[in-house]
PDB file of C-alpha atoms in Angstrom:
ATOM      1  CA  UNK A  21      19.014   7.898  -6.792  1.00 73.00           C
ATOM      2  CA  UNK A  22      16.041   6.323  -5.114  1.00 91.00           C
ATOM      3  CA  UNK A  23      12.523   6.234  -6.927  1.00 96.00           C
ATOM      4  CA  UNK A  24       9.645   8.426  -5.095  1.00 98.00           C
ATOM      5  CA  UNK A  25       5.885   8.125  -5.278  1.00 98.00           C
ATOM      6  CA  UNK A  26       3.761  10.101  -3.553  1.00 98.00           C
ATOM      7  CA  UNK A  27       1.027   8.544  -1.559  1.00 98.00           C
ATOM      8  CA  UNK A  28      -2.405  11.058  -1.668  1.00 98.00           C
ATOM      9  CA  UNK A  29      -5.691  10.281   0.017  1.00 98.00           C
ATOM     10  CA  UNK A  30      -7.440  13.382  -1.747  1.00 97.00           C
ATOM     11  CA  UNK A  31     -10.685  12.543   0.749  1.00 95.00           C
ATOM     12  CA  UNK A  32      -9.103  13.691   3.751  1.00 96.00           C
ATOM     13  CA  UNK A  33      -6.127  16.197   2.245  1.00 97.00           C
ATOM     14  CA  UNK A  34      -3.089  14.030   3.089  1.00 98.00           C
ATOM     15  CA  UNK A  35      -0.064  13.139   0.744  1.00 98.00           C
ATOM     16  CA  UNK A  36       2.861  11.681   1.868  1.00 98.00           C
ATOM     17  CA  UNK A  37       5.973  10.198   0.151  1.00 98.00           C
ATOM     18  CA  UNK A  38       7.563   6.852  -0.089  1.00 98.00           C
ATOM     19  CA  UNK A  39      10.647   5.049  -1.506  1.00 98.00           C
ATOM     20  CA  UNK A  40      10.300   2.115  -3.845  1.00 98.00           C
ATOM     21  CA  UNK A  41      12.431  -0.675  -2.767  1.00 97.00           C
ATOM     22  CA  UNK A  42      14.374  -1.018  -6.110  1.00 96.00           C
ATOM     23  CA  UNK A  43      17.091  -3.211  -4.478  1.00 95.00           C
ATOM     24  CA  UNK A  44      14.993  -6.147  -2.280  1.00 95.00           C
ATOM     25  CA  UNK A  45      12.303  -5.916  -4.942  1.00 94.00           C
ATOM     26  CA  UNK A  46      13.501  -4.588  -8.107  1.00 94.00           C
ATOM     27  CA  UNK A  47      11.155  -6.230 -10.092  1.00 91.00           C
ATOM     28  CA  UNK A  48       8.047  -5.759  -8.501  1.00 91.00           C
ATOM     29  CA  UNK A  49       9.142  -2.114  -7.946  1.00 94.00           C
ATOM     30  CA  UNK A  50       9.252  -1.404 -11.823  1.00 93.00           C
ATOM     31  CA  UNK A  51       5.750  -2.891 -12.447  1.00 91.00           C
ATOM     32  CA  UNK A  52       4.789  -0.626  -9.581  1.00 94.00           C
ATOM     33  CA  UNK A  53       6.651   2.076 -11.239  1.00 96.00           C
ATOM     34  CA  UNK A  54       5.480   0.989 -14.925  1.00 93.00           C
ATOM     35  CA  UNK A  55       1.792   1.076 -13.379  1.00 91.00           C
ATOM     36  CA  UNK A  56       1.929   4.818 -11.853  1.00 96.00           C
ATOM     37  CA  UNK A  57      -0.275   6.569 -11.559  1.00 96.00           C
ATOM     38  CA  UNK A  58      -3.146   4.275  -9.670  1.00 95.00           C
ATOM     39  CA  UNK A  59      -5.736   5.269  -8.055  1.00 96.00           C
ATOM     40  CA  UNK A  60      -7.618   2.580  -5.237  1.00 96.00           C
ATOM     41  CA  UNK A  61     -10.600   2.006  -3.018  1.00 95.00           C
ATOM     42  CA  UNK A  62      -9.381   1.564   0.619  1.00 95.00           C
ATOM     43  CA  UNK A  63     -10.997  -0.943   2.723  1.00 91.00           C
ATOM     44  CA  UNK A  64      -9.582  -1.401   6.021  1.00 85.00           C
ATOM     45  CA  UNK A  65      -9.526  -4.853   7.679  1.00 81.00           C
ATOM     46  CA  UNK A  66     -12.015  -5.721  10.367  1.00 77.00           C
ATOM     47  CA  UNK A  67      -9.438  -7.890  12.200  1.00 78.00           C
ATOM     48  CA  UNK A  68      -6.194  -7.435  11.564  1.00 83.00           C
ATOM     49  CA  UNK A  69      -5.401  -4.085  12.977  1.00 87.00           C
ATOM     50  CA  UNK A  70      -3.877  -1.452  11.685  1.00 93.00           C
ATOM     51  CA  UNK A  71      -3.875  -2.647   7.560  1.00 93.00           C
ATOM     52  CA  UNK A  72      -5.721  -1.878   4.827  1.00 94.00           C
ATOM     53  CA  UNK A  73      -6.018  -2.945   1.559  1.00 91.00           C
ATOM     54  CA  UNK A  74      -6.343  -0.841  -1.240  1.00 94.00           C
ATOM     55  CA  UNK A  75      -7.969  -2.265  -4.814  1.00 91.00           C
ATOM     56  CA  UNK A  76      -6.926  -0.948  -8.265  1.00 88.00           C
ATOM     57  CA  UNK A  77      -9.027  -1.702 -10.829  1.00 83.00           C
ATOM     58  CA  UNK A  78      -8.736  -4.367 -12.636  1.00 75.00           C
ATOM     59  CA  UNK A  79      -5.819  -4.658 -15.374  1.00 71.00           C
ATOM     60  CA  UNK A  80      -6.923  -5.065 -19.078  1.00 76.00           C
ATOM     61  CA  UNK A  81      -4.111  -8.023 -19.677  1.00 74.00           C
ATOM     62  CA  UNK A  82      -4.506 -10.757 -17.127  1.00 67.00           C
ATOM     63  CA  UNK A  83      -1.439 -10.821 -14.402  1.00 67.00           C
ATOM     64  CA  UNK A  84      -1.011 -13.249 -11.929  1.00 61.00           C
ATOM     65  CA  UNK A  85      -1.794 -11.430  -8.014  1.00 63.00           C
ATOM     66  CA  UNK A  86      -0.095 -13.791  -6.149  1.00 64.00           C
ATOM     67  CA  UNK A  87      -1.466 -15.516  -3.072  1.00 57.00           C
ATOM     68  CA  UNK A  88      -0.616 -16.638   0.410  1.00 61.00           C
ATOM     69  CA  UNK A  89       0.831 -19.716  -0.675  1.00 55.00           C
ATOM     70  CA  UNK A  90       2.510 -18.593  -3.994  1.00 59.00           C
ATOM     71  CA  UNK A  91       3.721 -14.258  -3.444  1.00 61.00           C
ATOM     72  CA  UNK A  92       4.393 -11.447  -6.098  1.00 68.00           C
ATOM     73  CA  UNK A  93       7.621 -10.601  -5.429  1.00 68.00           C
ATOM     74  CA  UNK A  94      10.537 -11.954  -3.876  1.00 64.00           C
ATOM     75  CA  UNK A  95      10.667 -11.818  -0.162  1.00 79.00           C
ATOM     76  CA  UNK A  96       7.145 -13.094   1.361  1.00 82.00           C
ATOM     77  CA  UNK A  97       6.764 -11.241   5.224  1.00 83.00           C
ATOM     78  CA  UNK A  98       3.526 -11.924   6.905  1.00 83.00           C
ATOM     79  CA  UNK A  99       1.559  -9.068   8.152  1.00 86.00           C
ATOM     80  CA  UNK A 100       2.294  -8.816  11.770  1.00 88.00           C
ATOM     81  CA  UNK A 101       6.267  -8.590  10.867  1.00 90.00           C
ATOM     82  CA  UNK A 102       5.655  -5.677   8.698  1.00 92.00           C
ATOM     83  CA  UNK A 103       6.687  -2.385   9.606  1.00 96.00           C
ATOM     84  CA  UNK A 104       4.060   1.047   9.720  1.00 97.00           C
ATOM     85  CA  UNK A 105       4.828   2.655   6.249  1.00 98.00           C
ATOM     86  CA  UNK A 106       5.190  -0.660   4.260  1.00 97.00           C
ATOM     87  CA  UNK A 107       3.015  -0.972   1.218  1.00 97.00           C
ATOM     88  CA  UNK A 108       2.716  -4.431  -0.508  1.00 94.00           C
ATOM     89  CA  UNK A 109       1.838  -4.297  -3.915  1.00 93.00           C
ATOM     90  CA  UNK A 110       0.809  -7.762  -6.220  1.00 88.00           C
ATOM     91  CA  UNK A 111      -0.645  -6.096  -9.434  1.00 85.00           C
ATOM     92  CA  UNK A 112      -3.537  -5.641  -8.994  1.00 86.00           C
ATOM     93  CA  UNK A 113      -3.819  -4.384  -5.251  1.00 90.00           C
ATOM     94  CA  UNK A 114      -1.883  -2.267  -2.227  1.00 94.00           C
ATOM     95  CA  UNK A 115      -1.587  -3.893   1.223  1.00 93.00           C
ATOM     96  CA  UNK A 116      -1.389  -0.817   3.084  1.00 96.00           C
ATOM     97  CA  UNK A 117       0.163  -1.333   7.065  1.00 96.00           C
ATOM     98  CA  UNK A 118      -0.295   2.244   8.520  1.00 96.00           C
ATOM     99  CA  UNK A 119       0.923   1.530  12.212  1.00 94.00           C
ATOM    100  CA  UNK A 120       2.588  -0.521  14.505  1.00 93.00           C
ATOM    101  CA  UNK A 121      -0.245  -2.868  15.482  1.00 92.00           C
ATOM    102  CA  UNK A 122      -1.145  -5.267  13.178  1.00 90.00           C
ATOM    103  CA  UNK A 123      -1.709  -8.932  14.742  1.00 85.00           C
ATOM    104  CA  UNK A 124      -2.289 -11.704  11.644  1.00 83.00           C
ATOM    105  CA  UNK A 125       0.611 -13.894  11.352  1.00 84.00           C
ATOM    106  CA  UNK A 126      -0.705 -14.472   7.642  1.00 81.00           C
ATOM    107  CA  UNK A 127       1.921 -14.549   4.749  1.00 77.00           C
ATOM    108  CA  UNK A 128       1.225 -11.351   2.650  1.00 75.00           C
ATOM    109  CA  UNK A 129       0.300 -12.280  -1.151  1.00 74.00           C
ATOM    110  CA  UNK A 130       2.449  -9.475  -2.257  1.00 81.00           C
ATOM    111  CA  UNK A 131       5.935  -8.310  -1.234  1.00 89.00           C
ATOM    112  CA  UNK A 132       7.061  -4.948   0.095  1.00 94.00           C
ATOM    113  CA  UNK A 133       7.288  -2.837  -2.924  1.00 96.00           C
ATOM    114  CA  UNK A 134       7.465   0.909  -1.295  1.00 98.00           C
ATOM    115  CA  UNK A 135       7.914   2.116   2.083  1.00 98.00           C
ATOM    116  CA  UNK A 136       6.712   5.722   3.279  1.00 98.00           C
ATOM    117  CA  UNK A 137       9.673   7.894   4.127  1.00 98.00           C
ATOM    118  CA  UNK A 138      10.162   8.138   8.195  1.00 98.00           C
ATOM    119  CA  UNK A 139       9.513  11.525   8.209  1.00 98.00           C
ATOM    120  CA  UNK A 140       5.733  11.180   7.117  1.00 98.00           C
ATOM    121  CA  UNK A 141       4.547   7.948   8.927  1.00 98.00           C
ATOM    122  CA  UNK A 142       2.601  10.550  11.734  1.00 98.00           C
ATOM    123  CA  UNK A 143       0.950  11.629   8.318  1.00 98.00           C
ATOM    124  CA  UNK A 144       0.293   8.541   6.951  1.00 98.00           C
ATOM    125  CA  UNK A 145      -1.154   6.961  10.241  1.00 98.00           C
ATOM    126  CA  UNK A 146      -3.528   9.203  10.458  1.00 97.00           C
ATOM    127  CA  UNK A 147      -4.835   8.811   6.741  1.00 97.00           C
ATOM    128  CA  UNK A 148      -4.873   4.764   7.756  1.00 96.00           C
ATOM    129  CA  UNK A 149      -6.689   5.764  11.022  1.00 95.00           C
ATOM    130  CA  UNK A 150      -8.936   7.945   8.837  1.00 95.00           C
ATOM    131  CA  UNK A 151      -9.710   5.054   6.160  1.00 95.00           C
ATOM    132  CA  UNK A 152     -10.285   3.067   9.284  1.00 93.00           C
ATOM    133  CA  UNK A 153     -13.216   5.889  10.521  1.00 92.00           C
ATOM    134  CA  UNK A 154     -14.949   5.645   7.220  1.00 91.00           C
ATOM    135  CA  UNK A 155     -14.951   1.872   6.773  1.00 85.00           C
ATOM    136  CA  UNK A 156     -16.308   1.307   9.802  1.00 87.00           C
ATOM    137  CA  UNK A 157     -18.567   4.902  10.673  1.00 91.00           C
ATOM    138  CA  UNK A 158     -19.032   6.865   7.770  1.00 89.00           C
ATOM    139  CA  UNK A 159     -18.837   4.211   4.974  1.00 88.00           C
ATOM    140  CA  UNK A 160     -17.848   6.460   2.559  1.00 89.00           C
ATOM    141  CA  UNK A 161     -15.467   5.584  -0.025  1.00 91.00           C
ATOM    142  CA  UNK A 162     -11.834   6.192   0.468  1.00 94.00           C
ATOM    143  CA  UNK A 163      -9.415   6.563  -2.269  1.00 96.00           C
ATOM    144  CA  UNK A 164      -5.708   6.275  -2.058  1.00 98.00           C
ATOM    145  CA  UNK A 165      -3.640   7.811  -5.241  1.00 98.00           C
ATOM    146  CA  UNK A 166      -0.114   6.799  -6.012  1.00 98.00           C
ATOM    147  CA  UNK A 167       1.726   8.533  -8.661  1.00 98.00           C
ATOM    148  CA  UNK A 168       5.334   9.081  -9.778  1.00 96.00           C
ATOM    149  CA  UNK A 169       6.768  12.096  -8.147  1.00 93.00           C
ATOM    150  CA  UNK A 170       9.546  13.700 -10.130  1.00 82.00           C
ATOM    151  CA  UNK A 171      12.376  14.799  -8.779  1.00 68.00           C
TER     152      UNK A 171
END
């Protein structure tokens, strides 16, 4: 049976679920997993469209994040292939793509580790739209909460 999480941005009342991607990622799914719960700061991109990135704080044993030249994980897709729902994940960090438009042809420093179920991307693009609102407008912080959810 597939691992869930459950994806909460307590600011604005939204909580959707996703799927960790245990079979293309299987190791960077259990650290993920191994990690749970996290809670982030979400600070949407200024030029990439519709992305965010999401910071944990920092881990107490050093890990390696991964960067555009050298990913976490094993399959390295740059932003603008990604799909609305995927969430990367190196560590340390969430790189969050909430819709369809996202325009950096950039190699992601972390791999896909969790993708939000179809039936909540409405849900979850308009908790990306909302981080988007108070990067930019309200500039209030934004918090994005991942945590196991049992079956």
């Amino acid at each position: 049976m597939a691992r869930k999480v459950n994806v909460n941005f307590p600011e604005f009342g939204i909580s959707v679920a996703a799927t960790l991607q245990d079979e293309s990622e299987p190791e960077l799914s259990e650290l993920l997993w191994n990690s749970l719960p996290l809670r982030s700061a979400c600070c949407n991109t200024l030029s990439t469209g519709d992305l965010f990135i999401s910071r944990c704080r920092p881990p107490r044993k050093a890990v390696c994040p991964g960067t555009q030249d050298n990913p976490v994980g094993r399959n390295s897709i740059m932003y603008c292939d990604r799909q609305p729902g995927d969430i990367g994940f190196t560590g340390v960090d969430f790189v969050v793509n909430y819709g369809p438009d996202v325009t950096e042809p950039l190699a992601g420093h972390g791999a896909i580790a969790a993708k939000v179920d179809p039936e909540c991307l409405d849900d979850f693009y308009k908790a990306g739209k909302a981080v988007w609102n108070n990067h930019v407008t309200t500039h209030t912080l934004v918090t994005m909460v991942m945590e196991r959810k049992e079956s």
